Coordinates of C-alpha atoms in Angstrom, one line a residue:
X1303 CA -22.0 25.8 -3.2
X1304 CA -21.5 23.3 -0.4
X1305 CA -20.7 19.9 -1.6
X1306 CA -22.3 17.0 0.2
X1307 CA -19.7 14.2 0.3
X1308 CA -21.3 10.8 -0.2
X1309 CA -19.6 7.4 0.3
X1310 CA -18.5 5.7 -2.9
X1311 CA -20.9 2.9 -2.0
X1312 CA -23.8 5.3 -2.4
X1313 CA -26.1 4.4 -5.3
X1314 CA -25.5 7.9 -6.8
X1315 CA -21.9 6.7 -7.7
X1316 CA -23.3 4.1 -10.1
X1317 CA -23.6 6.6 -13.0
X1318 CA -19.9 7.6 -12.6
X1319 CA -18.2 4.2 -11.9
X1320 CA -18.2 1.2 -9.7
X1321 CA -16.3 -0.4 -6.9
X1322 CA -14.0 -3.2 -8.2
X1323 CA -13.6 -6.3 -6.0
X1324 CA -11.5 -9.4 -6.1
X1325 CA -8.0 -7.9 -6.5
X1326 CA -5.4 -8.0 -3.7
X1327 CA -3.8 -4.6 -4.1
X1328 CA -1.7 -4.9 -0.9
X1329 CA 1.7 -5.0 -2.7
X1330 CA 0.7 -2.0 -4.8
X1331 CA -0.4 0.0 -1.7
X1332 CA 2.9 -0.9 0.1
X1333 CA 5.0 0.2 -2.9
X1334 CA 3.0 3.5 -3.1
X1335 CA 4.3 4.5 0.4
X1336 CA 7.6 5.2 -1.3
X1337 CA 6.2 7.7 -3.7
X1338 CA 6.4 11.5 -3.0
X1339 CA 3.7 13.4 -1.3
X1340 CA 4.1 17.1 -2.2
X1341 CA 2.3 20.2 -0.9
X1342 CA 0.8 20.7 -4.3
X1343 CA -0.2 17.9 -6.7
X1344 CA 2.1 15.6 -8.7
X1345 CA 0.9 13.2 -11.4
X1346 CA 3.2 10.5 -12.9
X1347 CA 1.5 8.5 -15.7
X1348 CA 3.8 5.4 -15.7
X1349 CA 6.0 3.9 -13.0
X1350 CA 7.8 0.7 -14.1
X1351 CA 8.1 -0.6 -10.5
X1352 CA 4.3 -0.4 -10.1
X1353 CA 3.7 -1.9 -13.5
X1354 CA 5.9 -5.0 -12.8
X1355 CA 3.8 -6.1 -9.8
X1356 CA 1.6 -9.2 -10.2
X1357 CA -1.6 -7.4 -9.4
X1358 CA -0.9 -4.8 -12.1
X1359 CA -0.4 -7.6 -14.7
X1360 CA -3.6 -9.2 -13.5
X1361 CA -5.6 -6.0 -13.9
X1362 CA -4.1 -5.6 -17.4
X1363 CA -5.3 -9.0 -18.4
X1364 CA -8.8 -8.7 -16.8
X1365 CA -9.9 -5.1 -16.3
X1366 CA -8.4 -3.9 -19.6
X1367 CA -9.1 -7.0 -21.6
X1368 CA -5.3 -7.5 -22.4
X1369 CA -4.8 -4.0 -23.7
X1370 CA -1.4 -2.5 -22.7
X1371 CA -1.8 -0.3 -19.6
X1372 CA 0.3 2.2 -17.6
X1373 CA 0.3 2.3 -13.8
X1374 CA 1.1 5.6 -12.2
X1375 CA 0.0 7.8 -9.4
X1376 CA -1.5 11.2 -8.4
X1377 CA -0.4 12.4 -5.0
X1378 CA -0.4 15.6 -3.0
X1379 CA -2.7 18.1 -1.3
X1380 CA -5.7 19.6 -3.0
X1381 CA -9.1 21.0 -2.1
X1382 CA -10.3 22.5 -5.4
X1383 CA -11.8 21.3 -8.7
X1384 CA -9.8 23.5 -11.1
X1385 CA -10.7 21.5 -14.2
X1386 CA -12.5 18.5 -15.5
X1387 CA -11.1 15.9 -17.9
X1388 CA -12.3 12.7 -19.6
X1389 CA -10.8 9.9 -21.7
X1390 CA -12.1 7.5 -24.3
X1391 CA -11.5 4.7 -21.8
X1392 CA -12.3 3.9 -18.2
X1393 CA -9.7 4.8 -15.5
X1394 CA -8.9 2.6 -12.5
X1395 CA -8.2 4.4 -9.3
X1396 CA -6.9 2.8 -6.1
X1397 CA -7.1 4.9 -3.0
X1398 CA -3.9 4.5 -1.0
X1399 CA -5.3 7.0 1.6
X1400 CA -8.8 8.2 2.0
X1401 CA -9.5 10.7 -0.8
X1402 CA -12.4 12.6 -2.3
X1403 CA -13.3 12.7 -6.0
X1404 CA -15.5 15.5 -7.5
X1405 CA -17.3 13.9 -10.5
X1406 CA -19.6 14.9 -13.3
X1407 CA -21.0 13.6 -16.6
X1408 CA -19.7 14.2 -20.1
X1409 CA -23.4 14.2 -21.2
X1410 CA -23.8 17.5 -19.4
X1411 CA -21.3 19.3 -21.5
X1412 CA -23.2 21.8 -23.6
X1413 CA -23.0 21.8 -27.5
X1414 CA -20.6 24.8 -27.2
X1415 CA -18.4 22.9 -24.8
X1416 CA -19.1 24.7 -21.6
X1417 CA -19.9 22.9 -18.4
X1418 CA -21.7 24.0 -15.2
X1419 CA -19.7 22.9 -12.1
X1420 CA -23.0 23.0 -10.1
X1421 CA -23.9 19.6 -11.7
X1422 CA -21.0 17.8 -9.9
X1423 CA -21.1 15.4 -7.0
X1424 CA -18.4 14.5 -4.4
X1425 CA -17.5 11.0 -3.2
X1426 CA -15.3 9.7 -0.4
X1427 CA -13.1 6.7 -1.5
X1428 CA -11.7 4.9 1.5
X1429 CA -8.1 3.8 1.6
X1430 CA -7.6 0.4 -0.1
X1431 CA -10.7 0.8 -2.3
X1432 CA -10.3 0.0 -6.0
X1433 CA -12.8 1.8 -8.3
X1434 CA -13.4 2.1 -12.0
X1435 CA -14.2 5.6 -13.3
X1436 CA -16.2 5.3 -16.5
X1437 CA -14.9 7.0 -19.7
X1438 CA -17.9 9.4 -19.7
X1439 CA -17.2 10.6 -16.1
X1440 CA -15.7 14.1 -15.7
X1441 CA -13.0 14.1 -13.1
X1442 CA -9.7 15.7 -12.2
X1443 CA -7.1 15.5 -9.4
X1444 CA -8.5 14.0 -6.1
X1445 CA -8.9 16.1 -3.0
X1446 CA -7.4 15.1 0.3
X1447 CA -9.8 13.9 3.0
X1448 CA -7.2 14.5 5.7
X1449 CA -4.6 17.2 6.2
X1450 CA -1.8 14.7 5.6
X1451 CA -2.6 14.7 1.9
X1452 CA -3.6 11.9 -0.5
X1453 CA -2.0 9.1 -2.6
X1454 CA -3.9 7.5 -5.5
X1455 CA -2.9 4.8 -8.0
X1456 CA -4.0 5.8 -11.5
X1457 CA -4.3 3.0 -14.2
X1458 CA -5.1 3.9 -17.8
X1459 CA -4.4 2.6 -21.3
X1460 CA -0.7 3.0 -22.2
X1461 CA 0.4 6.5 -23.3
X1462 CA -2.7 8.3 -21.9
X1463 CA -2.0 11.7 -20.5
X1464 CA 1.4 11.9 -22.3
X1465 CA 2.5 14.7 -24.7
X1466 CA 0.5 15.1 -27.9
X1467 CA 2.1 14.6 -31.3
X1468 CA 1.1 16.8 -34.2
X1469 CA -2.7 16.6 -34.4
X1470 CA -3.2 18.8 -37.5
X1471 CA -6.2 21.1 -38.0
X1472 CA -9.2 20.8 -35.7
X1473 CA -12.0 19.0 -37.4
X1474 CA -14.7 20.0 -34.8
X1475 CA -15.2 22.0 -31.6
X1476 CA -14.3 19.1 -29.3
X1477 CA -10.8 19.0 -30.8
X1478 CA -10.0 22.2 -28.9
X1479 CA -10.3 20.3 -25.7
X1480 CA -7.6 17.8 -26.5
X1481 CA -4.9 18.5 -24.0
X1482 CA -2.8 15.4 -23.9
X1483 CA -3.0 11.9 -25.5
X1484 CA -6.5 10.4 -24.7
X1485 CA -7.2 13.4 -22.5
X1486 CA -9.9 16.1 -23.2
X1487 CA -9.9 18.9 -20.7
X1488 CA -12.2 21.8 -19.7
X1489 CA -10.6 24.3 -17.3
X1490 CA -12.0 26.8 -14.8
X1491 CA -10.7 30.4 -15.1
X1492 CA -9.5 30.2 -11.5
X1493 CA -7.8 26.8 -12.0
X1494 CA -4.2 28.0 -12.6
X1495 CA -4.0 26.0 -15.8
X1496 CA -1.5 26.6 -18.7
X1497 CA -2.3 29.2 -21.3
X1498 CA -3.2 26.6 -24.0
X1499 CA -5.8 24.9 -21.8
X1500 CA -9.4 25.3 -22.9
X1501 CA -11.4 27.3 -20.3
X1502 CA -15.1 26.5 -20.3
X1503 CA -16.3 25.7 -16.7
X1504 CA -19.0 28.0 -15.5
X1505 CA -20.1 28.3 -11.9
X1506 CA -17.8 28.0 -8.9
X1507 CA -14.4 26.4 -8.8
X1508 CA -15.7 23.9 -6.3
X1509 CA -13.9 23.3 -3.1
X1510 CA -14.0 20.6 -0.5

């Protein structure tokens, strides 16, 4: 399946999120230049130096309604989907470089918690753009738009994507998807995920 890459300004993006305006992320973008850019993908949920910046504190007050947040990053080189995840909260992404997001809808997950990757769409997020990715949007690591790789700021409620505590017995089927705090994940069999990951994506492991 060949993905058509639409600009994030395309009306099709409106079901997945929105472009956020009004914030000067320049200091954050500058600080991100110091972060590593590996050949694979690295995700760091919380970086104190990023969280201390004035724009991060402003986003905590406004975009998250004064809930405590964490500011981290996802950097590297990637061209494949590999998995989808969702949270119980919106995620703010700031593209430090041009990057591509492959997105889907939580509403399209079947009652037996499988998901058809053929329902996904791809969007180009230009460098410097701030976007909100809605809680019901399925997403995973960005894909690079240029061979030099990608850098992306990731802002979420505090402790999201950190290690789970003892959860006890599963109450329903969705509980099997809980992979980290505030992170439900469905993997593709070709995604190279850990053994305990729930595998339920049907269709291609989409590639940019």
